[in-house]
């Protein structure tokens, strides 16, 4: 029972760190940084492969431009994160995906 609790706690830690990185990436993109620069300055290891290796994350930036009520906006639809959330009993890695939509006004 204790081992199951420790494994769940570790999985929760992976998830919390990944969601924090996703939020940081969204805010940096809203400030105008390029996705390549964002993945280089984040505190977690970012991978270019999907699925990423253990203890790494993969961020996918799908940027589109649209107009809402006459205002031009850029949208990440979605900003998707794929991360290692644990390991099964047989040693295979478990991955989770979390997509969010992020927008910023186009003022350039």
PDB file of N, CA, C and O in Angstrom, residues 10 14 17-22 24-25 35-61 80-84 93 95:
ATOM      1  N   UNK A  10       4.505  10.513  -6.887  1.00  0.00           N
ATOM      2  CA  UNK A  10       5.477  10.825  -7.934  1.00  0.00           C
ATOM      3  C   UNK A  10       4.761  11.235  -9.219  1.00  0.00           C
ATOM      4  O   UNK A  10       5.142  12.201  -9.876  1.00  0.00           O
ATOM      5  N   UNK A  14       4.995  14.854 -11.324  1.00  0.00           N
ATOM      6  CA  UNK A  14       5.263  15.020 -12.761  1.00  0.00           C
ATOM      7  C   UNK A  14       4.185  15.894 -13.403  1.00  0.00           C
ATOM      8  O   UNK A  14       4.472  16.785 -14.199  1.00  0.00           O
ATOM      9  N   UNK A  17       4.420  19.681 -12.327  1.00  0.00           N
ATOM     10  CA  UNK A  17       5.539  20.353 -13.001  1.00  0.00           C
ATOM     11  C   UNK A  17       5.229  20.592 -14.473  1.00  0.00           C
ATOM     12  O   UNK A  17       5.516  21.653 -15.016  1.00  0.00           O
ATOM     13  N   UNK A  18       4.618  19.618 -15.141  1.00  0.00           N
ATOM     14  CA  UNK A  18       4.292  19.755 -16.561  1.00  0.00           C
ATOM     15  C   UNK A  18       3.258  20.859 -16.782  1.00  0.00           C
ATOM     16  O   UNK A  18       3.402  21.679 -17.695  1.00  0.00           O
ATOM     17  N   UNK A  19       2.215  20.907 -15.955  1.00  0.00           N
ATOM     18  CA  UNK A  19       1.201  21.949 -16.107  1.00  0.00           C
ATOM     19  C   UNK A  19       1.783  23.330 -15.823  1.00  0.00           C
ATOM     20  O   UNK A  19       1.402  24.312 -16.461  1.00  0.00           O
ATOM     21  N   UNK A  20       2.701  23.413 -14.882  1.00  0.00           N
ATOM     22  CA  UNK A  20       3.380  24.679 -14.598  1.00  0.00           C
ATOM     23  C   UNK A  20       4.192  25.132 -15.805  1.00  0.00           C
ATOM     24  O   UNK A  20       4.155  26.302 -16.189  1.00  0.00           O
ATOM     25  N   UNK A  21       4.914  24.226 -16.430  1.00  0.00           N
ATOM     26  CA  UNK A  21       5.706  24.554 -17.620  1.00  0.00           C
ATOM     27  C   UNK A  21       4.790  24.987 -18.759  1.00  0.00           C
ATOM     28  O   UNK A  21       5.088  25.938 -19.486  1.00  0.00           O
ATOM     29  N   UNK A  22       3.658  24.312 -18.923  1.00  0.00           N
ATOM     30  CA  UNK A  22       2.721  24.691 -19.974  1.00  0.00           C
ATOM     31  C   UNK A  22       2.202  26.114 -19.747  1.00  0.00           C
ATOM     32  O   UNK A  22       2.105  26.906 -20.684  1.00  0.00           O
ATOM     33  N   UNK A  24       3.761  28.521 -18.097  1.00  0.00           N
ATOM     34  CA  UNK A  24       4.879  29.428 -18.363  1.00  0.00           C
ATOM     35  C   UNK A  24       5.073  29.610 -19.868  1.00  0.00           C
ATOM     36  O   UNK A  24       5.303  30.730 -20.334  1.00  0.00           O
ATOM     37  N   UNK A  25       4.974  28.524 -20.635  1.00  0.00           N
ATOM     38  CA  UNK A  25       5.128  28.614 -22.091  1.00  0.00           C
ATOM     39  C   UNK A  25       4.033  29.486 -22.696  1.00  0.00           C
ATOM     40  O   UNK A  25       4.289  30.292 -23.593  1.00  0.00           O
ATOM     41  N   UNK A  35       8.539  30.161 -30.216  1.00  0.00           N
ATOM     42  CA  UNK A  35       8.500  28.848 -29.564  1.00  0.00           C
ATOM     43  C   UNK A  35       9.874  28.217 -29.325  1.00  0.00           C
ATOM     44  O   UNK A  35      10.089  27.574 -28.299  1.00  0.00           O
ATOM     45  N   UNK A  36      10.814  28.403 -30.244  1.00  0.00           N
ATOM     46  CA  UNK A  36      12.159  27.842 -30.044  1.00  0.00           C
ATOM     47  C   UNK A  36      12.832  28.469 -28.835  1.00  0.00           C
ATOM     48  O   UNK A  36      13.468  27.775 -28.033  1.00  0.00           O
ATOM     49  N   UNK A  37      12.700  29.781 -28.692  1.00  0.00           N
ATOM     50  CA  UNK A  37      13.281  30.447 -27.528  1.00  0.00           C
ATOM     51  C   UNK A  37      12.590  30.017 -26.236  1.00  0.00           C
ATOM     52  O   UNK A  37      13.232  29.870 -25.200  1.00  0.00           O
ATOM     53  N   UNK A  38      11.295  29.820 -26.311  1.00  0.00           N
ATOM     54  CA  UNK A  38      10.540  29.408 -25.117  1.00  0.00           C
ATOM     55  C   UNK A  38      11.047  28.067 -24.604  1.00  0.00           C
ATOM     56  O   UNK A  38      11.323  27.916 -23.419  1.00  0.00           O
ATOM     57  N   UNK A  39      11.180  27.082 -25.491  1.00  0.00           N
ATOM     58  CA  UNK A  39      11.629  25.763 -25.037  1.00  0.00           C
ATOM     59  C   UNK A  39      13.069  25.787 -24.542  1.00  0.00           C
ATOM     60  O   UNK A  39      13.450  24.937 -23.740  1.00  0.00           O
ATOM     61  N   UNK A  40      13.861  26.755 -25.000  1.00  0.00           N
ATOM     62  CA  UNK A  40      15.248  26.850 -24.550  1.00  0.00           C
ATOM     63  C   UNK A  40      15.386  27.473 -23.166  1.00  0.00           C
ATOM     64  O   UNK A  40      16.366  27.204 -22.475  1.00  0.00           O
ATOM     65  N   UNK A  41      14.423  28.313 -22.751  1.00  0.00           N
ATOM     66  CA  UNK A  41      14.581  28.987 -21.459  1.00  0.00           C
ATOM     67  C   UNK A  41      13.726  28.391 -20.346  1.00  0.00           C
ATOM     68  O   UNK A  41      13.877  28.782 -19.199  1.00  0.00           O
ATOM     69  N   UNK A  42      12.850  27.451 -20.673  1.00  0.00           N
ATOM     70  CA  UNK A  42      12.028  26.840 -19.630  1.00  0.00           C
ATOM     71  C   UNK A  42      12.898  26.016 -18.681  1.00  0.00           C
ATOM     72  O   UNK A  42      13.920  25.462 -19.086  1.00  0.00           O
ATOM     73  N   UNK A  43      12.488  25.915 -17.402  1.00  0.00           N
ATOM     74  CA  UNK A  43      13.312  25.202 -16.422  1.00  0.00           C
ATOM     75  C   UNK A  43      13.305  23.679 -16.560  1.00  0.00           C
ATOM     76  O   UNK A  43      14.130  23.012 -15.967  1.00  0.00           O
ATOM     77  N   UNK A  44      12.395  23.117 -17.344  1.00  0.00           N
ATOM     78  CA  UNK A  44      12.339  21.663 -17.537  1.00  0.00           C
ATOM     79  C   UNK A  44      13.002  21.279 -18.854  1.00  0.00           C
ATOM     80  O   UNK A  44      13.120  22.093 -19.763  1.00  0.00           O
ATOM     81  N   UNK A  45      13.393  20.018 -18.968  1.00  0.00           N
ATOM     82  CA  UNK A  45      13.973  19.522 -20.220  1.00  0.00           C
ATOM     83  C   UNK A  45      12.878  19.375 -21.272  1.00  0.00           C
ATOM     84  O   UNK A  45      11.904  18.665 -21.065  1.00  0.00           O
ATOM     85  N   UNK A  46      13.044  20.059 -22.387  1.00  0.00           N
ATOM     86  CA  UNK A  46      12.091  19.967 -23.495  1.00  0.00           C
ATOM     87  C   UNK A  46      12.687  19.090 -24.581  1.00  0.00           C
ATOM     88  O   UNK A  46      13.869  19.175 -24.879  1.00  0.00           O
ATOM     89  N   UNK A  47      11.849  18.264 -25.168  1.00  0.00           N
ATOM     90  CA  UNK A  47      12.281  17.345 -26.203  1.00  0.00           C
ATOM     91  C   UNK A  47      11.617  17.708 -27.522  1.00  0.00           C
ATOM     92  O   UNK A  47      10.493  18.214 -27.548  1.00  0.00           O
ATOM     93  N   UNK A  48      12.309  17.446 -28.628  1.00  0.00           N
ATOM     94  CA  UNK A  48      11.740  17.685 -29.954  1.00  0.00           C
ATOM     95  C   UNK A  48      10.975  16.465 -30.448  1.00  0.00           C
ATOM     96  O   UNK A  48      10.330  16.524 -31.491  1.00  0.00           O
ATOM     97  N   UNK A  49      11.026  15.352 -29.717  1.00  0.00           N
ATOM     98  CA  UNK A  49      10.341  14.138 -30.158  1.00  0.00           C
ATOM     99  C   UNK A  49       9.060  13.915 -29.357  1.00  0.00           C
ATOM    100  O   UNK A  49       8.981  14.241 -28.178  1.00  0.00           O
ATOM    101  N   UNK A  50       8.073  13.354 -30.043  1.00  0.00           N
ATOM    102  CA  UNK A  50       6.806  13.049 -29.401  1.00  0.00           C
ATOM    103  C   UNK A  50       6.521  11.564 -29.595  1.00  0.00           C
ATOM    104  O   UNK A  50       6.405  11.121 -30.720  1.00  0.00           O
ATOM    105  N   UNK A  51       6.450  10.748 -28.568  1.00  0.00           N
ATOM    106  CA  UNK A  51       6.512  11.098 -27.165  1.00  0.00           C
ATOM    107  C   UNK A  51       7.947  11.386 -26.717  1.00  0.00           C
ATOM    108  O   UNK A  51       8.892  10.868 -27.309  1.00  0.00           O
ATOM    109  N   UNK A  52       8.080  12.199 -25.680  1.00  0.00           N
ATOM    110  CA  UNK A  52       9.420  12.546 -25.205  1.00  0.00           C
ATOM    111  C   UNK A  52      10.034  11.420 -24.375  1.00  0.00           C
ATOM    112  O   UNK A  52       9.323  10.528 -23.922  1.00  0.00           O
ATOM    113  N   UNK A  53      11.339  11.482 -24.174  1.00  0.00           N
ATOM    114  CA  UNK A  53      11.958  10.504 -23.273  1.00  0.00           C
ATOM    115  C   UNK A  53      11.486  10.732 -21.832  1.00  0.00           C
ATOM    116  O   UNK A  53      10.875  11.749 -21.534  1.00  0.00           O
ATOM    117  N   UNK A  54      11.778   9.795 -20.969  1.00  0.00           N
ATOM    118  CA  UNK A  54      11.390   9.922 -19.559  1.00  0.00           C
ATOM    119  C   UNK A  54      11.952  11.211 -18.967  1.00  0.00           C
ATOM    120  O   UNK A  54      13.049  11.643 -19.312  1.00  0.00           O
ATOM    121  N   UNK A  55      11.175  11.823 -18.102  1.00  0.00           N
ATOM    122  CA  UNK A  55      11.554  13.053 -17.397  1.00  0.00           C
ATOM    123  C   UNK A  55      11.793  14.243 -18.334  1.00  0.00           C
ATOM    124  O   UNK A  55      12.544  15.144 -18.010  1.00  0.00           O
ATOM    125  N   UNK A  56      11.166  14.227 -19.495  1.00  0.00           N
ATOM    126  CA  UNK A  56      11.210  15.342 -20.439  1.00  0.00           C
ATOM    127  C   UNK A  56       9.785  15.672 -20.848  1.00  0.00           C
ATOM    128  O   UNK A  56       8.864  14.894 -20.619  1.00  0.00           O
ATOM    129  N   UNK A  57       9.625  16.834 -21.467  1.00  0.00           N
ATOM    130  CA  UNK A  57       8.312  17.229 -21.955  1.00  0.00           C
ATOM    131  C   UNK A  57       8.401  17.600 -23.428  1.00  0.00           C
ATOM    132  O   UNK A  57       9.468  17.948 -23.928  1.00  0.00           O
ATOM    133  N   UNK A  58       7.295  17.488 -24.111  1.00  0.00           N
ATOM    134  CA  UNK A  58       7.194  17.889 -25.511  1.00  0.00           C
ATOM    135  C   UNK A  58       6.103  18.953 -25.595  1.00  0.00           C
ATOM    136  O   UNK A  58       4.983  18.744 -25.110  1.00  0.00           O
ATOM    137  N   UNK A  59       6.433  20.117 -26.154  1.00  0.00           N
ATOM    138  CA  UNK A  59       5.468  21.188 -26.360  1.00  0.00           C
ATOM    139  C   UNK A  59       5.210  21.345 -27.849  1.00  0.00           C
ATOM    140  O   UNK A  59       6.149  21.399 -28.641  1.00  0.00           O
ATOM    141  N   UNK A  60       3.953  21.427 -28.216  1.00  0.00           N
ATOM    142  CA  UNK A  60       3.566  21.591 -29.614  1.00  0.00           C
ATOM    143  C   UNK A  60       2.797  22.907 -29.748  1.00  0.00           C
ATOM    144  O   UNK A  60       1.746  23.091 -29.138  1.00  0.00           O
ATOM    145  N   UNK A  61       3.353  23.835 -30.534  1.00  0.00           N
ATOM    146  CA  UNK A  61       2.745  25.147 -30.743  1.00  0.00           C
ATOM    147  C   UNK A  61       2.048  25.149 -32.106  1.00  0.00           C
ATOM    148  O   UNK A  61       2.717  25.125 -33.137  1.00  0.00           O
ATOM    149  N   UNK A  80      -0.167  22.255 -26.902  1.00  0.00           N
ATOM    150  CA  UNK A  80      -0.270  20.885 -26.387  1.00  0.00           C
ATOM    151  C   UNK A  80       1.034  20.498 -25.700  1.00  0.00           C
ATOM    152  O   UNK A  80       2.117  20.760 -26.200  1.00  0.00           O
ATOM    153  N   UNK A  81       0.879  19.852 -24.549  1.00  0.00           N
ATOM    154  CA  UNK A  81       2.040  19.325 -23.835  1.00  0.00           C
ATOM    155  C   UNK A  81       1.874  17.812 -23.708  1.00  0.00           C
ATOM    156  O   UNK A  81       0.772  17.323 -23.462  1.00  0.00           O
ATOM    157  N   UNK A  82       2.957  17.099 -23.939  1.00  0.00           N
ATOM    158  CA  UNK A  82       2.994  15.648 -23.735  1.00  0.00           C
ATOM    159  C   UNK A  82       4.127  15.401 -22.741  1.00  0.00           C
ATOM    160  O   UNK A  82       5.239  15.889 -22.931  1.00  0.00           O
ATOM    161  N   UNK A  83       3.818  14.680 -21.679  1.00  0.00           N
ATOM    162  CA  UNK A  83       4.838  14.464 -20.652  1.00  0.00           C
ATOM    163  C   UNK A  83       4.755  13.060 -20.070  1.00  0.00           C
ATOM    164  O   UNK A  83       3.713  12.424 -20.094  1.00  0.00           O
ATOM    165  N   UNK A  84       5.881  12.620 -19.550  1.00  0.00           N
ATOM    166  CA  UNK A  84       6.004  11.324 -18.892  1.00  0.00           C
ATOM    167  C   UNK A  84       5.367  11.466 -17.509  1.00  0.00           C
ATOM    168  O   UNK A  84       5.790  12.282 -16.705  1.00  0.00           O
ATOM    169  N   UNK A  93       6.676   3.265 -20.193  1.00  0.00           N
ATOM    170  CA  UNK A  93       6.399   4.636 -19.766  1.00  0.00           C
ATOM    171  C   UNK A  93       4.951   5.005 -20.055  1.00  0.00           C
ATOM    172  O   UNK A  93       4.372   4.584 -21.050  1.00  0.00           O
ATOM    173  N   UNK A  95       2.385   8.218 -20.686  1.00  0.00           N
ATOM    174  CA  UNK A  95       2.401   9.622 -21.097  1.00  0.00           C
ATOM    175  C   UNK A  95       1.013  10.215 -20.967  1.00  0.00           C
ATOM    176  O   UNK A  95       0.013   9.528 -21.160  1.00  0.00           O
TER     177      UNK A  95
END
